[in-house]
mmCIF file of C-alpha atoms in Angstrom:
data_model
loop_
_atom_site.group_PDB
_atom_site.id
_atom_site.type_symbol
_atom_site.label_atom_id
_atom_site.label_comp_id
_atom_site.label_asym_id
_atom_site.label_seq_id
_atom_site.Cartn_x
_atom_site.Cartn_y
_atom_site.Cartn_z
ATOM 1 C CA MET S 203 -36.522 56.337 13.723
ATOM 2 C CA GLU S 204 -36.537 55.451 17.415
ATOM 3 C CA LYS S 205 -37.775 58.057 19.879
ATOM 4 C CA ILE S 206 -36.941 58.957 23.488
ATOM 5 C CA GLY S 207 -39.906 60.569 25.208
ATOM 6 C CA VAL S 208 -39.328 63.127 27.968
ATOM 7 C CA ILE S 209 -42.423 63.392 30.145
ATOM 8 C CA ASP S 210 -43.468 67.016 30.615
ATOM 9 C CA TYR S 211 -45.715 67.417 33.648
ATOM 10 C CA GLY S 212 -44.529 70.898 34.569
ATOM 11 C CA MET S 213 -41.932 69.917 37.201
ATOM 12 C CA GLY S 214 -38.698 69.246 35.340
ATOM 13 C CA ASN S 215 -35.724 71.092 33.878
ATOM 14 C CA LEU S 216 -36.665 70.034 30.370
ATOM 15 C CA HIS S 217 -34.413 72.337 28.367
ATOM 16 C CA SER S 218 -31.049 71.160 29.708
ATOM 17 C CA LEU S 219 -32.173 67.529 29.812
ATOM 18 C CA GLY S 220 -33.461 67.655 26.247
ATOM 19 C CA LYS S 221 -30.230 69.223 25.004
ATOM 20 C CA ALA S 222 -28.144 66.613 26.839
ATOM 21 C CA LEU S 223 -30.170 63.772 25.340
ATOM 22 C CA GLU S 224 -29.854 65.278 21.861
ATOM 23 C CA ARG S 225 -26.065 65.206 22.253
ATOM 24 C CA VAL S 226 -25.903 61.505 23.122
ATOM 25 C CA ALA S 227 -28.934 59.821 21.561
ATOM 26 C CA GLY S 228 -27.467 59.240 18.099
ATOM 27 C CA ASN S 229 -30.212 59.038 15.489
ATOM 28 C CA GLN S 230 -33.022 58.876 18.035
ATOM 29 C CA ARG S 231 -35.536 61.712 18.090
ATOM 30 C CA ILE S 232 -36.172 63.468 21.422
ATOM 31 C CA VAL S 233 -39.880 64.047 22.087
ATOM 32 C CA ILE S 234 -40.872 66.345 24.962
ATOM 33 C CA SER S 235 -44.588 65.973 25.589
ATOM 34 C CA TYR S 236 -47.451 65.704 28.071
ATOM 35 C CA ASP S 237 -49.603 63.712 25.641
ATOM 36 C CA PRO S 238 -49.947 60.105 26.906
ATOM 37 C CA GLU S 239 -50.587 58.732 23.423
ATOM 38 C CA GLU S 240 -47.526 60.430 21.973
ATOM 39 C CA LEU S 241 -45.347 59.279 24.858
ATOM 40 C CA ILE S 242 -46.521 55.656 24.910
ATOM 41 C CA ALA S 243 -45.426 55.419 21.272
ATOM 42 C CA CYS S 244 -41.810 56.222 22.202
ATOM 43 C CA ASP S 245 -39.150 53.529 22.500
ATOM 44 C CA ARG S 246 -37.741 54.864 25.781
ATOM 45 C CA LEU S 247 -39.111 57.258 28.384
ATOM 46 C CA VAL S 248 -37.490 59.720 30.777
ATOM 47 C CA LEU S 249 -39.354 61.016 33.836
ATOM 48 C CA PRO S 250 -37.552 64.109 35.185
ATOM 49 C CA GLY S 251 -38.619 66.263 38.096
ATOM 50 C CA VAL S 252 -37.798 68.778 40.799
ATOM 51 C CA GLY S 253 -39.896 69.501 43.878
ATOM 52 C CA GLY S 254 -42.097 67.253 46.017
ATOM 53 C CA VAL S 255 -43.740 63.870 45.455
ATOM 54 C CA LYS S 256 -47.235 65.096 46.371
ATOM 55 C CA ALA S 257 -47.225 67.855 43.746
ATOM 56 C CA ALA S 258 -45.651 65.533 41.180
ATOM 57 C CA MET S 259 -48.274 62.821 41.660
ATOM 58 C CA ASN S 260 -51.077 65.394 41.519
ATOM 59 C CA GLU S 261 -49.813 66.641 38.156
ATOM 60 C CA LEU S 262 -49.192 63.166 36.746
ATOM 61 C CA ARG S 263 -52.769 62.184 37.632
ATOM 62 C CA ARG S 264 -54.234 65.439 36.334
ATOM 63 C CA LEU S 265 -52.552 64.897 32.978
ATOM 64 C CA GLU S 266 -53.472 61.184 32.992
ATOM 65 C CA LEU S 267 -49.792 60.261 32.838
ATOM 66 C CA ASN S 268 -49.498 58.089 35.944
ATOM 67 C CA GLU S 269 -51.062 54.964 34.439
ATOM 68 C CA MET S 270 -49.181 55.544 31.185
ATOM 69 C CA VAL S 271 -45.847 55.496 33.048
ATOM 70 C CA ILE S 272 -46.774 52.281 34.870
ATOM 71 C CA GLU S 273 -47.835 50.594 31.637
ATOM 72 C CA ALA S 274 -44.802 51.821 29.693
ATOM 73 C CA ALA S 275 -42.377 50.529 32.334
ATOM 74 C CA ARG S 276 -43.539 46.979 31.616
ATOM 75 C CA LYS S 277 -42.530 47.179 27.966
ATOM 76 C CA ARG S 278 -39.702 49.666 27.450
ATOM 77 C CA PRO S 279 -36.810 51.325 29.287
ATOM 78 C CA LEU S 280 -37.829 54.018 31.771
ATOM 79 C CA LEU S 281 -35.427 56.456 33.444
ATOM 80 C CA GLY S 282 -36.395 58.539 36.485
ATOM 81 C CA ILE S 283 -34.247 61.551 37.393
ATOM 82 C CA CYS S 284 -34.233 63.264 40.825
ATOM 83 C CA LEU S 285 -37.914 63.672 41.774
ATOM 84 C CA GLY S 286 -38.689 61.426 38.804
ATOM 85 C CA MET S 287 -36.727 58.677 40.557
ATOM 86 C CA GLN S 288 -38.499 59.231 43.871
ATOM 87 C CA VAL S 289 -41.987 58.826 42.425
ATOM 88 C CA LEU S 290 -40.981 55.382 41.140
ATOM 89 C CA LEU S 291 -41.245 54.086 44.712
ATOM 90 C CA GLU S 292 -44.412 53.220 46.628
ATOM 91 C CA ARG S 293 -44.737 56.245 48.876
ATOM 92 C CA SER S 294 -43.083 59.326 50.338
ATOM 93 C CA GLU S 295 -43.170 60.278 53.999
ATOM 94 C CA GLU S 296 -43.709 63.958 53.127
ATOM 95 C CA ASN S 297 -47.025 65.518 54.200
ATOM 96 C CA GLY S 298 -47.711 62.570 56.483
ATOM 97 C CA GLY S 299 -47.469 60.055 53.659
ATOM 98 C CA VAL S 300 -48.066 60.301 49.910
ATOM 99 C CA ALA S 301 -48.696 57.379 47.549
ATOM 100 C CA ALA S 302 -46.399 57.263 44.496
ATOM 101 C CA LEU S 303 -46.242 55.042 41.385
ATOM 102 C CA GLY S 304 -45.249 51.847 43.214
ATOM 103 C CA LEU S 305 -42.895 50.516 40.533
ATOM 104 C CA ILE S 306 -40.120 49.836 43.068
ATOM 105 C CA PRO S 307 -40.995 48.651 46.608
ATOM 106 C CA GLY S 308 -39.879 51.146 49.228
ATOM 107 C CA GLU S 309 -40.396 54.691 50.408
ATOM 108 C CA VAL S 310 -38.893 58.154 50.117
ATOM 109 C CA ILE S 311 -37.611 59.612 53.375
ATOM 110 C CA ARG S 312 -36.164 62.949 54.412
ATOM 111 C CA PHE S 313 -32.580 63.469 55.450
ATOM 112 C CA VAL S 314 -32.412 64.002 59.195
ATOM 113 C CA ASP S 315 -31.125 67.425 60.208
ATOM 114 C CA PRO S 316 -27.882 67.032 62.182
ATOM 115 C CA PRO S 317 -27.935 67.939 65.886
ATOM 116 C CA LEU S 318 -26.763 71.415 66.785
ATOM 117 C CA ASP S 319 -23.658 70.046 68.515
ATOM 118 C CA ALA S 320 -22.648 67.816 65.596
ATOM 119 C CA VAL S 321 -18.979 67.970 64.648
ATOM 120 C CA GLU S 322 -19.914 68.248 60.976
ATOM 121 C CA ARG S 323 -22.987 70.321 60.185
ATOM 122 C CA LEU S 324 -24.215 68.889 56.891
ATOM 123 C CA LYS S 325 -27.022 71.044 55.588
ATOM 124 C CA VAL S 326 -30.328 69.805 54.232
ATOM 125 C CA PRO S 327 -30.977 69.914 51.298
ATOM 126 C CA HIS S 328 -28.027 67.912 50.036
ATOM 127 C CA MET S 329 -26.758 70.175 47.272
ATOM 128 C CA GLY S 330 -23.628 69.896 45.153
ATOM 129 C CA TRP S 331 -21.177 67.288 43.953
ATOM 130 C CA ASN S 332 -20.851 63.877 45.570
ATOM 131 C CA ARG S 333 -19.371 60.505 44.697
ATOM 132 C CA VAL S 334 -21.562 57.565 43.696
ATOM 133 C CA HIS S 335 -20.440 54.023 44.446
ATOM 134 C CA GLN S 336 -21.747 51.440 41.979
ATOM 135 C CA SER S 337 -23.503 48.817 44.094
ATOM 136 C CA ARG S 338 -23.833 46.286 41.275
ATOM 137 C CA PRO S 339 -23.153 45.958 37.548
ATOM 138 C CA HIS S 340 -25.647 47.372 35.074
ATOM 139 C CA ALA S 341 -25.588 48.430 31.433
ATOM 140 C CA VAL S 342 -25.987 52.101 32.356
ATOM 141 C CA TRP S 343 -22.649 52.040 34.229
ATOM 142 C CA ALA S 344 -20.678 51.026 31.105
ATOM 143 C CA GLY S 345 -17.624 53.269 30.783
ATOM 144 C CA VAL S 346 -18.480 55.193 33.982
ATOM 145 C CA PRO S 347 -15.697 54.890 36.594
ATOM 146 C CA ASP S 348 -16.810 53.757 40.028
ATOM 147 C CA ASP S 349 -17.003 56.558 42.626
ATOM 148 C CA SER S 350 -17.484 59.203 39.938
ATOM 149 C CA TRP S 351 -18.797 62.619 40.973
ATOM 150 C CA PHE S 352 -22.394 63.607 40.204
ATOM 151 C CA TYR S 353 -24.499 66.692 40.957
ATOM 152 C CA PHE S 354 -27.266 66.419 43.590
ATOM 153 C CA VAL S 355 -30.062 68.704 44.802
ATOM 154 C CA HIS S 356 -32.526 67.008 47.183
ATOM 155 C CA SER S 357 -33.891 66.858 50.724
ATOM 156 C CA TYR S 358 -35.471 63.386 50.433
ATOM 157 C CA HIS S 359 -33.967 60.123 49.239
ATOM 158 C CA ALA S 360 -35.161 56.677 48.200
ATOM 159 C CA ALA S 361 -35.074 53.721 50.586
ATOM 160 C CA PRO S 362 -35.856 50.581 48.534
ATOM 161 C CA VAL S 363 -37.058 47.512 50.429
ATOM 162 C CA ASN S 364 -34.982 45.099 48.342
ATOM 163 C CA PRO S 365 -31.194 45.722 48.370
ATOM 164 C CA GLU S 366 -31.074 44.248 44.846
ATOM 165 C CA HIS S 367 -32.907 47.330 43.620
ATOM 166 C CA VAL S 368 -30.091 49.630 44.803
ATOM 167 C CA LEU S 369 -27.864 50.373 41.815
ATOM 168 C CA GLY S 370 -25.605 53.007 43.381
ATOM 169 C CA GLU S 371 -25.003 54.639 46.754
ATOM 170 C CA SER S 372 -23.687 57.924 48.051
ATOM 171 C CA ASP S 373 -22.900 59.311 51.508
ATOM 172 C CA TYR S 374 -24.545 62.343 53.079
ATOM 173 C CA THR S 375 -25.302 62.119 56.813
ATOM 174 C CA HIS S 376 -25.453 58.369 56.054
ATOM 175 C CA ARG S 377 -25.223 56.026 53.066
ATOM 176 C CA PHE S 378 -28.294 56.273 50.845
ATOM 177 C CA ALA S 379 -29.529 54.973 47.482
ATOM 178 C CA ALA S 380 -28.345 57.354 44.767
ATOM 179 C CA ALA S 381 -29.445 55.085 41.897
ATOM 180 C CA VAL S 382 -32.058 52.339 41.656
ATOM 181 C CA ALA S 383 -32.975 49.714 39.082
ATOM 182 C CA ARG S 384 -35.576 47.022 38.539
ATOM 183 C CA ASP S 385 -36.369 45.198 35.282
ATOM 184 C CA ASN S 386 -36.867 47.915 32.623
ATOM 185 C CA ILE S 387 -36.507 50.762 35.136
ATOM 186 C CA VAL S 388 -33.515 52.808 36.262
ATOM 187 C CA GLY S 389 -33.485 55.920 38.410
ATOM 188 C CA PHE S 390 -30.860 58.482 39.420
ATOM 189 C CA GLN S 391 -31.250 60.781 42.418
ATOM 190 C CA PHE S 392 -28.578 63.045 40.947
ATOM 191 C CA HIS S 393 -28.829 65.058 37.729
ATOM 192 C CA PRO S 394 -26.849 63.392 34.915
ATOM 193 C CA GLU S 395 -27.563 66.323 32.589
ATOM 194 C CA LYS S 396 -25.662 68.574 35.052
ATOM 195 C CA SER S 397 -22.851 66.093 35.768
ATOM 196 C CA GLN S 398 -20.508 66.777 32.864
ATOM 197 C CA ALA S 399 -18.916 63.906 30.907
ATOM 198 C CA VAL S 400 -19.880 61.035 33.224
ATOM 199 C CA GLY S 401 -23.488 62.222 33.284
ATOM 200 C CA LEU S 402 -23.622 62.352 29.502
ATOM 201 C CA ARG S 403 -22.169 58.846 29.379
ATOM 202 C CA LEU S 404 -24.964 57.598 31.648
ATOM 203 C CA LEU S 405 -27.569 59.176 29.382
ATOM 204 C CA ALA S 406 -25.887 57.673 26.322
ATOM 205 C CA ASN S 407 -25.917 54.261 27.981
ATOM 206 C CA PHE S 408 -29.618 54.613 28.745
ATOM 207 C CA ALA S 409 -30.301 55.664 25.154
ATOM 208 C CA ALA S 410 -28.673 52.410 23.991
ATOM 209 C CA TRP S 411 -30.171 50.156 26.691
ATOM 210 C CA ASP S 412 -32.820 47.636 25.685
ATOM 211 C CA GLY S 413 -34.254 47.311 29.184
ATOM 212 C CA ASP S 414 -33.181 43.762 29.870
ATOM 213 C CA GLY S 415 -33.017 44.238 33.641
ATOM 214 C CA ARG S 416 -29.225 44.212 33.800
#
């Protein structure tokens, strides 16, 4: 039986994500664990997360999961969700600069607060439903209509160096990367497990994806 490993480092909404994966993963077993050896044996990995990159990286290192994630991404599909997507990049500008996993070139930057006299006062964090435009084809988009609505909660967003690594974009104060992809890696800034039918379809597509880079 194939297994999807959900990485538990104390900073993710594991219950709702695990239940969503159970609904769409077919015969695959869902393993929620912080044990590197148990996780590296899984066929696919999901890195969730809420909060900040500095705290996330501290916990991943403390649990000796950071190198496991880097190694696993070379061999099997890896999905990052929200904060789990952000730590896939090289660094975050929070706290004066924090090194991340470095799997996708680029950095994580904060939304700029709008000026007080702005016509539209968009609040930071970006919270709620927003459309995602599919920047390029990928297996995870199969059956997901372009410009579908997804649920976001975040103050920082990814800024990949290479435009080819941007899989989807959304607009909030400006256009930003809402989904990224490189080789065996995909990442969503939004929460698919909270995004109703289209979110479940994305998770189902990931559960069936062989990580061929497309």
